[in-house]
Amino acid sequence: MANPKYAVSDKPVPVAELVATLSDGTKVKRRTPRMRACNEKDEKGKLCAGHLKRWYFFGDEVKQKFGADAEVYRCEHCKTLYLPNAEEEPRTGTLSY
């Protein structure tokens, strides 16, 4: 019997799409809505699941491709870069309470 606590969804699971690969081999992906952990898999197929943290100190290649004031996130383990999702509100600016 199915557990009534969890709803079954027929919606496909969103996948972080690969946007670009930098000259040093670093992958750049677009985040899915509400994404907080890296979904990159290693050569054995194991999920990285590293926390995505806002990254401010990116190099010239990232600045040229995505802009000097780009909102960029980086996985703390595998160093994959993520751009924000277009459907979400940008997280730049001052926090207000």
PDB file of N, CA and C in Angstrom:
ATOM      1  N   MET A   1       0.846  -1.182   0.000  1.00  0.00           N
ATOM      2  CA  MET A   1       0.000   0.000   0.000  1.00  0.00           C
ATOM      3  C   MET A   1       0.889   1.242   0.000  1.00  0.00           C
ATOM      4  N   ALA A   2       0.515   2.227  -0.769  1.00  0.00           N
ATOM      5  CA  ALA A   2       1.291   3.466  -0.882  1.00  0.00           C
ATOM      6  C   ALA A   2       1.143   4.297   0.379  1.00  0.00           C
ATOM      7  N   ASN A   3       2.200   4.983   0.724  1.00  0.00           N
ATOM      8  CA  ASN A   3       2.198   5.850   1.890  1.00  0.00           C
ATOM      9  C   ASN A   3       1.444   7.135   1.540  1.00  0.00           C
ATOM     10  N   PRO A   4       0.332   7.451   2.211  1.00  0.00           N
ATOM     11  CA  PRO A   4      -0.444   8.651   1.873  1.00  0.00           C
ATOM     12  C   PRO A   4       0.264   9.959   2.233  1.00  0.00           C
ATOM     13  N   LYS A   5       1.341   9.862   3.010  1.00  0.00           N
ATOM     14  CA  LYS A   5       2.077  11.060   3.407  1.00  0.00           C
ATOM     15  C   LYS A   5       2.773  11.713   2.211  1.00  0.00           C
ATOM     16  N   TYR A   6       3.179  10.907   1.224  1.00  0.00           N
ATOM     17  CA  TYR A   6       3.916  11.414   0.072  1.00  0.00           C
ATOM     18  C   TYR A   6       3.053  11.348  -1.178  1.00  0.00           C
ATOM     19  N   ALA A   7       2.999  12.439  -1.896  1.00  0.00           N
ATOM     20  CA  ALA A   7       2.210  12.497  -3.117  1.00  0.00           C
ATOM     21  C   ALA A   7       3.062  12.018  -4.293  1.00  0.00           C
ATOM     22  N   VAL A   8       2.470  11.282  -5.170  1.00  0.00           N
ATOM     23  CA  VAL A   8       3.156  10.836  -6.372  1.00  0.00           C
ATOM     24  C   VAL A   8       2.995  11.925  -7.427  1.00  0.00           C
ATOM     25  N   SER A   9       4.107  12.277  -8.054  1.00  0.00           N
ATOM     26  CA  SER A   9       4.080  13.338  -9.053  1.00  0.00           C
ATOM     27  C   SER A   9       4.382  12.759 -10.427  1.00  0.00           C
ATOM     28  N   ASP A  10       3.674  13.240 -11.430  1.00  0.00           N
ATOM     29  CA  ASP A  10       3.960  12.828 -12.793  1.00  0.00           C
ATOM     30  C   ASP A  10       4.842  13.850 -13.510  1.00  0.00           C
ATOM     31  N   LYS A  11       5.282  14.877 -12.772  1.00  0.00           N
ATOM     32  CA  LYS A  11       6.153  15.899 -13.348  1.00  0.00           C
ATOM     33  C   LYS A  11       7.581  15.360 -13.443  1.00  0.00           C
ATOM     34  N   PRO A  12       8.286  15.677 -14.528  1.00  0.00           N
ATOM     35  CA  PRO A  12       9.678  15.230 -14.634  1.00  0.00           C
ATOM     36  C   PRO A  12      10.569  15.991 -13.645  1.00  0.00           C
ATOM     37  N   VAL A  13      11.597  15.323 -13.167  1.00  0.00           N
ATOM     38  CA  VAL A  13      12.537  15.946 -12.236  1.00  0.00           C
ATOM     39  C   VAL A  13      13.432  16.886 -13.031  1.00  0.00           C
ATOM     40  N   PRO A  14      13.547  18.171 -12.630  1.00  0.00           N
ATOM     41  CA  PRO A  14      14.397  19.104 -13.376  1.00  0.00           C
ATOM     42  C   PRO A  14      15.869  18.723 -13.271  1.00  0.00           C
ATOM     43  N   VAL A  15      16.606  18.954 -14.339  1.00  0.00           N
ATOM     44  CA  VAL A  15      18.022  18.623 -14.398  1.00  0.00           C
ATOM     45  C   VAL A  15      18.801  19.901 -14.672  1.00  0.00           C
ATOM     46  N   ALA A  16      19.924  20.074 -13.971  1.00  0.00           N
ATOM     47  CA  ALA A  16      20.781  21.244 -14.195  1.00  0.00           C
ATOM     48  C   ALA A  16      21.481  21.073 -15.540  1.00  0.00           C
ATOM     49  N   GLU A  17      21.177  21.967 -16.483  1.00  0.00           N
ATOM     50  CA  GLU A  17      21.720  21.847 -17.831  1.00  0.00           C
ATOM     51  C   GLU A  17      23.129  22.421 -17.918  1.00  0.00           C
ATOM     52  N   LEU A  18      23.964  21.778 -18.709  1.00  0.00           N
ATOM     53  CA  LEU A  18      25.327  22.245 -18.931  1.00  0.00           C
ATOM     54  C   LEU A  18      25.285  23.449 -19.862  1.00  0.00           C
ATOM     55  N   VAL A  19      25.849  24.575 -19.420  1.00  0.00           N
ATOM     56  CA  VAL A  19      25.843  25.809 -20.202  1.00  0.00           C
ATOM     57  C   VAL A  19      27.137  25.948 -20.993  1.00  0.00           C
ATOM     58  N   ALA A  20      28.265  25.688 -20.336  1.00  0.00           N
ATOM     59  CA  ALA A  20      29.568  25.849 -20.976  1.00  0.00           C
ATOM     60  C   ALA A  20      30.613  25.034 -20.227  1.00  0.00           C
ATOM     61  N   THR A  21      31.757  24.874 -20.860  1.00  0.00           N
ATOM     62  CA  THR A  21      32.919  24.279 -20.207  1.00  0.00           C
ATOM     63  C   THR A  21      34.065  25.257 -20.394  1.00  0.00           C
ATOM     64  N   LEU A  22      34.702  25.643 -19.294  1.00  0.00           N
ATOM     65  CA  LEU A  22      35.794  26.619 -19.359  1.00  0.00           C
ATOM     66  C   LEU A  22      37.054  25.961 -19.904  1.00  0.00           C
ATOM     67  N   SER A  23      38.045  26.764 -20.267  1.00  0.00           N
ATOM     68  CA  SER A  23      39.277  26.257 -20.870  1.00  0.00           C
ATOM     69  C   SER A  23      40.043  25.311 -19.940  1.00  0.00           C
ATOM     70  N   ASP A  24      39.864  25.455 -18.625  1.00  0.00           N
ATOM     71  CA  ASP A  24      40.554  24.564 -17.681  1.00  0.00           C
ATOM     72  C   ASP A  24      39.753  23.290 -17.385  1.00  0.00           C
ATOM     73  N   GLY A  25      38.607  23.120 -18.057  1.00  0.00           N
ATOM     74  CA  GLY A  25      37.797  21.913 -17.874  1.00  0.00           C
ATOM     75  C   GLY A  25      36.664  22.062 -16.874  1.00  0.00           C
ATOM     76  N   THR A  26      36.557  23.205 -16.208  1.00  0.00           N
ATOM     77  CA  THR A  26      35.485  23.441 -15.243  1.00  0.00           C
ATOM     78  C   THR A  26      34.147  23.537 -15.962  1.00  0.00           C
ATOM     79  N   LYS A  27      33.163  22.801 -15.457  1.00  0.00           N
ATOM     80  CA  LYS A  27      31.830  22.832 -16.050  1.00  0.00           C
ATOM     81  C   LYS A  27      31.029  23.992 -15.477  1.00  0.00           C
ATOM     82  N   VAL A  28      30.192  24.591 -16.312  1.00  0.00           N
ATOM     83  CA  VAL A  28      29.293  25.655 -15.884  1.00  0.00           C
ATOM     84  C   VAL A  28      27.881  25.178 -16.196  1.00  0.00           C
ATOM     85  N   LYS A  29      27.033  25.112 -15.158  1.00  0.00           N
ATOM     86  CA  LYS A  29      25.666  24.620 -15.312  1.00  0.00           C
ATOM     87  C   LYS A  29      24.675  25.682 -14.869  1.00  0.00           C
ATOM     88  N   ARG A  30      23.412  25.511 -15.256  1.00  0.00           N
ATOM     89  CA  ARG A  30      22.328  26.373 -14.805  1.00  0.00           C
ATOM     90  C   ARG A  30      21.595  25.646 -13.688  1.00  0.00           C
ATOM     91  N   ARG A  31      21.401  26.320 -12.562  1.00  0.00           N
ATOM     92  CA  ARG A  31      20.721  25.708 -11.416  1.00  0.00           C
ATOM     93  C   ARG A  31      19.259  25.421 -11.724  1.00  0.00           C
ATOM     94  N   THR A  32      18.726  24.405 -11.089  1.00  0.00           N
ATOM     95  CA  THR A  32      17.294  24.146 -11.147  1.00  0.00           C
ATOM     96  C   THR A  32      16.643  24.952 -10.024  1.00  0.00           C
ATOM     97  N   PRO A  33      15.329  25.145 -10.052  1.00  0.00           N
ATOM     98  CA  PRO A  33      14.687  25.914  -8.981  1.00  0.00           C
ATOM     99  C   PRO A  33      14.958  25.308  -7.597  1.00  0.00           C
ATOM    100  N   ARG A  34      15.319  26.156  -6.663  1.00  0.00           N
ATOM    101  CA  ARG A  34      15.566  25.804  -5.258  1.00  0.00           C
ATOM    102  C   ARG A  34      16.732  24.840  -5.059  1.00  0.00           C
ATOM    103  N   MET A  35      17.627  24.757  -6.000  1.00  0.00           N
ATOM    104  CA  MET A  35      18.769  23.832  -5.934  1.00  0.00           C
ATOM    105  C   MET A  35      19.803  24.333  -4.942  1.00  0.00           C
ATOM    106  N   ARG A  36      20.253  23.445  -4.045  1.00  0.00           N
ATOM    107  CA  ARG A  36      21.232  23.832  -3.028  1.00  0.00           C
ATOM    108  C   ARG A  36      22.469  22.963  -3.032  1.00  0.00           C
ATOM    109  N   ALA A  37      22.400  21.802  -3.692  1.00  0.00           N
ATOM    110  CA  ALA A  37      23.531  20.871  -3.697  1.00  0.00           C
ATOM    111  C   ALA A  37      23.890  20.500  -5.136  1.00  0.00           C
ATOM    112  N   CYS A  38      25.156  20.211  -5.337  1.00  0.00           N
ATOM    113  CA  CYS A  38      25.684  19.868  -6.654  1.00  0.00           C
ATOM    114  C   CYS A  38      25.134  18.519  -7.122  1.00  0.00           C
ATOM    115  N   ASN A  39      24.799  18.427  -8.407  1.00  0.00           N
ATOM    116  CA  ASN A  39      24.287  17.171  -8.946  1.00  0.00           C
ATOM    117  C   ASN A  39      25.267  16.529  -9.927  1.00  0.00           C
ATOM    118  N   GLU A  40      26.510  16.939  -9.883  1.00  0.00           N
ATOM    119  CA  GLU A  40      27.543  16.393 -10.768  1.00  0.00           C
ATOM    120  C   GLU A  40      27.915  14.979 -10.305  1.00  0.00           C
ATOM    121  N   LYS A  41      28.130  14.095 -11.272  1.00  0.00           N
ATOM    122  CA  LYS A  41      28.534  12.725 -10.950  1.00  0.00           C
ATOM    123  C   LYS A  41      29.977  12.515 -11.375  1.00  0.00           C
ATOM    124  N   ASP A  42      30.714  11.713 -10.587  1.00  0.00           N
ATOM    125  CA  ASP A  42      32.103  11.423 -10.931  1.00  0.00           C
ATOM    126  C   ASP A  42      32.165  10.284 -11.938  1.00  0.00           C
ATOM    127  N   GLU A  43      33.383   9.838 -12.259  1.00  0.00           N
ATOM    128  CA  GLU A  43      33.553   8.794 -13.272  1.00  0.00           C
ATOM    129  C   GLU A  43      32.923   7.463 -12.872  1.00  0.00           C
ATOM    130  N   LYS A  44      32.712   7.244 -11.589  1.00  0.00           N
ATOM    131  CA  LYS A  44      32.065   6.014 -11.119  1.00  0.00           C
ATOM    132  C   LYS A  44      30.544   6.151 -11.044  1.00  0.00           C
ATOM    133  N   GLY A  45      30.033   7.364 -11.296  1.00  0.00           N
ATOM    134  CA  GLY A  45      28.591   7.594 -11.238  1.00  0.00           C
ATOM    135  C   GLY A  45      28.094   8.020  -9.870  1.00  0.00           C
ATOM    136  N   LYS A  46      29.020   8.310  -8.945  1.00  0.00           N
ATOM    137  CA  LYS A  46      28.636   8.734  -7.602  1.00  0.00           C
ATOM    138  C   LYS A  46      28.305  10.235  -7.594  1.00  0.00           C
ATOM    139  N   LEU A  47      27.214  10.584  -6.956  1.00  0.00           N
ATOM    140  CA  LEU A  47      26.758  11.968  -6.881  1.00  0.00           C
ATOM    141  C   LEU A  47      27.649  12.781  -5.943  1.00  0.00           C
ATOM    142  N   CYS A  48      28.061  13.972  -6.363  1.00  0.00           N
ATOM    143  CA  CYS A  48      28.929  14.837  -5.561  1.00  0.00           C
ATOM    144  C   CYS A  48      28.190  15.358  -4.329  1.00  0.00           C
ATOM    145  N   ALA A  49      27.036  15.997  -4.537  1.00  0.00           N
ATOM    146  CA  ALA A  49      26.180  16.545  -3.479  1.00  0.00           C
ATOM    147  C   ALA A  49      26.868  17.592  -2.599  1.00  0.00           C
ATOM    148  N   GLY A  50      27.871  18.287  -3.133  1.00  0.00           N
ATOM    149  CA  GLY A  50      28.516  19.363  -2.391  1.00  0.00           C
ATOM    150  C   GLY A  50      27.619  20.589  -2.328  1.00  0.00           C
ATOM    151  N   HIS A  51      27.748  21.374  -1.271  1.00  0.00           N
ATOM    152  CA  HIS A  51      26.934  22.574  -1.081  1.00  0.00           C
ATOM    153  C   HIS A  51      27.335  23.631  -2.106  1.00  0.00           C
ATOM    154  N   LEU A  52      26.334  24.293  -2.691  1.00  0.00           N
ATOM    155  CA  LEU A  52      26.598  25.383  -3.632  1.00  0.00           C
ATOM    156  C   LEU A  52      26.703  26.688  -2.858  1.00  0.00           C
ATOM    157  N   LYS A  53      27.834  27.334  -2.986  1.00  0.00           N
ATOM    158  CA  LYS A  53      28.070  28.583  -2.259  1.00  0.00           C
ATOM    159  C   LYS A  53      28.303  29.713  -3.252  1.00  0.00           C
ATOM    160  N   ARG A  54      27.840  30.895  -2.889  1.00  0.00           N
ATOM    161  CA  ARG A  54      28.027  32.078  -3.738  1.00  0.00           C
ATOM    162  C   ARG A  54      29.515  32.315  -3.901  1.00  0.00           C
ATOM    163  N   TRP A  55      29.946  32.583  -5.128  1.00  0.00           N
ATOM    164  CA  TRP A  55      31.365  32.753  -5.432  1.00  0.00           C
ATOM    165  C   TRP A  55      31.572  34.103  -6.081  1.00  0.00           C
ATOM    166  N   TYR A  56      32.422  34.916  -5.485  1.00  0.00           N
ATOM    167  CA  TYR A  56      32.666  36.279  -5.951  1.00  0.00           C
ATOM    168  C   TYR A  56      34.002  36.437  -6.663  1.00  0.00           C
ATOM    169  N   PHE A  57      34.946  35.533  -6.437  1.00  0.00           N
ATOM    170  CA  PHE A  57      36.316  35.728  -6.897  1.00  0.00           C
ATOM    171  C   PHE A  57      36.631  34.883  -8.120  1.00  0.00           C
ATOM    172  N   PHE A  58      35.765  34.963  -9.149  1.00  0.00           N
ATOM    173  CA  PHE A  58      35.986  34.193 -10.358  1.00  0.00           C
ATOM    174  C   PHE A  58      36.956  34.923 -11.276  1.00  0.00           C
ATOM    175  N   GLY A  59      37.551  34.168 -12.192  1.00  0.00           N
ATOM    176  CA  GLY A  59      38.591  34.695 -13.070  1.00  0.00           C
ATOM    177  C   GLY A  59      38.063  35.458 -14.274  1.00  0.00           C
ATOM    178  N   ASP A  60      38.998  35.855 -15.118  1.00  0.00           N
ATOM    179  CA  ASP A  60      38.685  36.681 -16.289  1.00  0.00           C
ATOM    180  C   ASP A  60      37.804  35.954 -17.300  1.00  0.00           C
ATOM    181  N   GLU A  61      38.009  34.639 -17.454  1.00  0.00           N
ATOM    182  CA  GLU A  61      37.219  33.896 -18.438  1.00  0.00           C
ATOM    183  C   GLU A  61      35.734  33.900 -18.075  1.00  0.00           C
ATOM    184  N   VAL A  62      35.423  33.750 -16.787  1.00  0.00           N
ATOM    185  CA  VAL A  62      34.030  33.784 -16.329  1.00  0.00           C
ATOM    186  C   VAL A  62      33.472  35.192 -16.504  1.00  0.00           C
ATOM    187  N   LYS A  63      34.269  36.219 -16.199  1.00  0.00           N
ATOM    188  CA  LYS A  63      33.831  37.609 -16.375  1.00  0.00           C
ATOM    189  C   LYS A  63      33.515  37.908 -17.835  1.00  0.00           C
ATOM    190  N   GLN A  64      34.340  37.407 -18.748  1.00  0.00           N
ATOM    191  CA  GLN A  64      34.114  37.657 -20.170  1.00  0.00           C
ATOM    192  C   GLN A  64      32.858  36.963 -20.668  1.00  0.00           C
ATOM    193  N   LYS A  65      32.608  35.730 -20.213  1.00  0.00           N
ATOM    194  CA  LYS A  65      31.467  34.962 -20.713  1.00  0.00           C
ATOM    195  C   LYS A  65      30.140  35.362 -20.073  1.00  0.00           C
ATOM    196  N   PHE A  66      30.167  35.688 -18.774  1.00  0.00           N
ATOM    197  CA  PHE A  66      28.913  35.895 -18.037  1.00  0.00           C
ATOM    198  C   PHE A  66      28.779  37.267 -17.402  1.00  0.00           C
ATOM    199  N   GLY A  67      29.785  38.126 -17.515  1.00  0.00           N
ATOM    200  CA  GLY A  67      29.728  39.477 -16.976  1.00  0.00           C
ATOM    201  C   GLY A  67      30.485  39.602 -15.661  1.00  0.00           C
ATOM    202  N   ALA A  68      30.974  40.811 -15.402  1.00  0.00           N
ATOM    203  CA  ALA A  68      31.776  41.061 -14.202  1.00  0.00           C
ATOM    204  C   ALA A  68      30.940  40.987 -12.922  1.00  0.00           C
ATOM    205  N   ASP A  69      29.641  41.270 -13.023  1.00  0.00           N
ATOM    206  CA  ASP A  69      28.766  41.245 -11.848  1.00  0.00           C
ATOM    207  C   ASP A  69      27.840  40.031 -11.856  1.00  0.00           C
ATOM    208  N   ALA A  70      28.265  38.946 -12.485  1.00  0.00           N
ATOM    209  CA  ALA A  70      27.426  37.752 -12.603  1.00  0.00           C
ATOM    210  C   ALA A  70      27.202  37.107 -11.235  1.00  0.00           C
ATOM    211  N   GLU A  71      26.011  36.527 -11.064  1.00  0.00           N
ATOM    212  CA  GLU A  71      25.691  35.778  -9.857  1.00  0.00           C
ATOM    213  C   GLU A  71      26.145  34.339 -10.118  1.00  0.00           C
ATOM    214  N   VAL A  72      27.254  33.934  -9.484  1.00  0.00           N
ATOM    215  CA  VAL A  72      27.857  32.629  -9.735  1.00  0.00           C
ATOM    216  C   VAL A  72      27.939  31.861  -8.417  1.00  0.00           C
ATOM    217  N   TYR A  73      27.617  30.569  -8.483  1.00  0.00           N
ATOM    218  CA  TYR A  73      27.730  29.680  -7.334  1.00  0.00           C
ATOM    219  C   TYR A  73      28.728  28.599  -7.685  1.00  0.00           C
ATOM    220  N   ARG A  74      29.465  28.093  -6.674  1.00  0.00           N
ATOM    221  CA  ARG A  74      30.466  27.060  -6.909  1.00  0.00           C
ATOM    222  C   ARG A  74      30.300  25.944  -5.899  1.00  0.00           C
ATOM    223  N   CYS A  75      30.419  24.703  -6.383  1.00  0.00           N
ATOM    224  CA  CYS A  75      30.345  23.541  -5.504  1.00  0.00           C
ATOM    225  C   CYS A  75      31.584  23.517  -4.630  1.00  0.00           C
ATOM    226  N   GLU A  76      31.395  23.271  -3.332  1.00  0.00           N
ATOM    227  CA  GLU A  76      32.521  23.281  -2.408  1.00  0.00           C
ATOM    228  C   GLU A  76      33.429  22.063  -2.579  1.00  0.00           C
ATOM    229  N   HIS A  77      32.959  21.002  -3.249  1.00  0.00           N
ATOM    230  CA  HIS A  77      33.772  19.802  -3.425  1.00  0.00           C
ATOM    231  C   HIS A  77      34.419  19.718  -4.805  1.00  0.00           C
ATOM    232  N   CYS A  78      33.587  19.657  -5.856  1.00  0.00           N
ATOM    233  CA  CYS A  78      34.121  19.419  -7.208  1.00  0.00           C
ATOM    234  C   CYS A  78      34.398  20.705  -7.988  1.00  0.00           C
ATOM    235  N   LYS A  79      34.028  21.853  -7.436  1.00  0.00           N
ATOM    236  CA  LYS A  79      34.296  23.183  -8.017  1.00  0.00           C
ATOM    237  C   LYS A  79      33.520  23.465  -9.303  1.00  0.00           C
ATOM    238  N   THR A  80      32.439  22.707  -9.579  1.00  0.00           N
ATOM    239  CA  THR A  80      31.578  23.003 -10.721  1.00  0.00           C
ATOM    240  C   THR A  80      30.882  24.337 -10.461  1.00  0.00           C
ATOM    241  N   LEU A  81      30.767  25.176 -11.490  1.00  0.00           N
ATOM    242  CA  LEU A  81      30.122  26.478 -11.356  1.00  0.00           C
ATOM    243  C   LEU A  81      28.661  26.375 -11.763  1.00  0.00           C
ATOM    244  N   TYR A  82      27.816  27.144 -11.093  1.00  0.00           N
ATOM    245  CA  TYR A  82      26.385  27.167 -11.390  1.00  0.00           C
ATOM    246  C   TYR A  82      25.926  28.607 -11.560  1.00  0.00           C
ATOM    247  N   LEU A  83      25.120  28.834 -12.591  1.00  0.00           N
ATOM    248  CA  LEU A  83      24.480  30.129 -12.803  1.00  0.00           C
ATOM    249  C   LEU A  83      23.078  30.052 -12.228  1.00  0.00           C
ATOM    250  N   PRO A  84      22.483  31.176 -11.833  1.00  0.00           N
ATOM    251  CA  PRO A  84      21.154  31.138 -11.218  1.00  0.00           C
ATOM    252  C   PRO A  84      20.076  30.710 -12.207  1.00  0.00           C
ATOM    253  N   ASN A  85      18.978  30.227 -11.676  1.00  0.00           N
ATOM    254  CA  ASN A  85      17.840  29.830 -12.480  1.00  0.00           C
ATOM    255  C   ASN A  85      17.080  31.075 -12.905  1.00  0.00           C
ATOM    256  N   ALA A  86      16.638  31.114 -14.149  1.00  0.00           N
ATOM    257  CA  ALA A  86      15.926  32.282 -14.682  1.00  0.00           C
ATOM    258  C   ALA A  86      14.560  32.464 -14.022  1.00  0.00           C
ATOM    259  N   GLU A  87      13.977  31.382 -13.490  1.00  0.00           N
ATOM    260  CA  GLU A  87      12.655  31.460 -12.873  1.00  0.00           C
ATOM    261  C   GLU A  87      12.695  32.019 -11.453  1.00  0.00           C
ATOM    262  N   GLU A  88      13.867  32.015 -10.826  1.00  0.00           N
ATOM    263  CA  GLU A  88      13.977  32.494  -9.453  1.00  0.00           C
ATOM    264  C   GLU A  88      14.424  33.948  -9.411  1.00  0.00           C
ATOM    265  N   GLU A  89      14.045  34.623  -8.346  1.00  0.00           N
ATOM    266  CA  GLU A  89      14.460  36.008  -8.144  1.00  0.00           C
ATOM    267  C   GLU A  89      15.952  36.046  -7.816  1.00  0.00           C
ATOM    268  N   PRO A  90      16.713  36.988  -8.383  1.00  0.00           N
ATOM    269  CA  PRO A  90      18.141  37.058  -8.096  1.00  0.00           C
ATOM    270  C   PRO A  90      18.407  37.280  -6.604  1.00  0.00           C
ATOM    271  N   ARG A  91      19.503  36.726  -6.133  1.00  0.00           N
ATOM    272  CA  ARG A  91      19.847  36.850  -4.715  1.00  0.00           C
ATOM    273  C   ARG A  91      20.936  37.886  -4.492  1.00  0.00           C
ATOM    274  N   THR A  92      20.982  38.854  -5.365  1.00  0.00           N
ATOM    275  CA  THR A  92      21.959  39.932  -5.200  1.00  0.00           C
ATOM    276  C   THR A  92      21.300  41.079  -4.457  1.00  0.00           C
ATOM    277  N   GLY A  93      22.106  41.941  -3.906  1.00  0.00           N
ATOM    278  CA  GLY A  93      21.562  43.085  -3.189  1.00  0.00           C
ATOM    279  C   GLY A  93      21.625  42.906  -1.681  1.00  0.00           C
ATOM    280  N   THR A  94      21.036  43.828  -0.983  1.00  0.00           N
ATOM    281  CA  THR A  94      21.063  43.851   0.467  1.00  0.00           C
ATOM    282  C   THR A  94      19.882  43.079   1.039  1.00  0.00           C
ATOM    283  N   LEU A  95      20.133  42.343   2.096  1.00  0.00           N
ATOM    284  CA  LEU A  95      19.047  41.647   2.767  1.00  0.00           C
ATOM    285  C   LEU A  95      18.183  42.660   3.496  1.00  0.00           C
ATOM    286  N   SER A  96      16.881  42.460   3.489  1.00  0.00           N
ATOM    287  CA  SER A  96      15.993  43.358   4.211  1.00  0.00           C
ATOM    288  C   SER A  96      15.063  42.533   5.096  1.00  0.00           C
ATOM    289  N   TYR A  97      14.783  43.068   6.267  1.00  0.00           N
ATOM    290  CA  TYR A  97      13.923  42.348   7.215  1.00  0.00           C
ATOM    291  C   TYR A  97      12.694  43.161   7.513  1.00  0.00           C
TER     292      TYR A  97
END
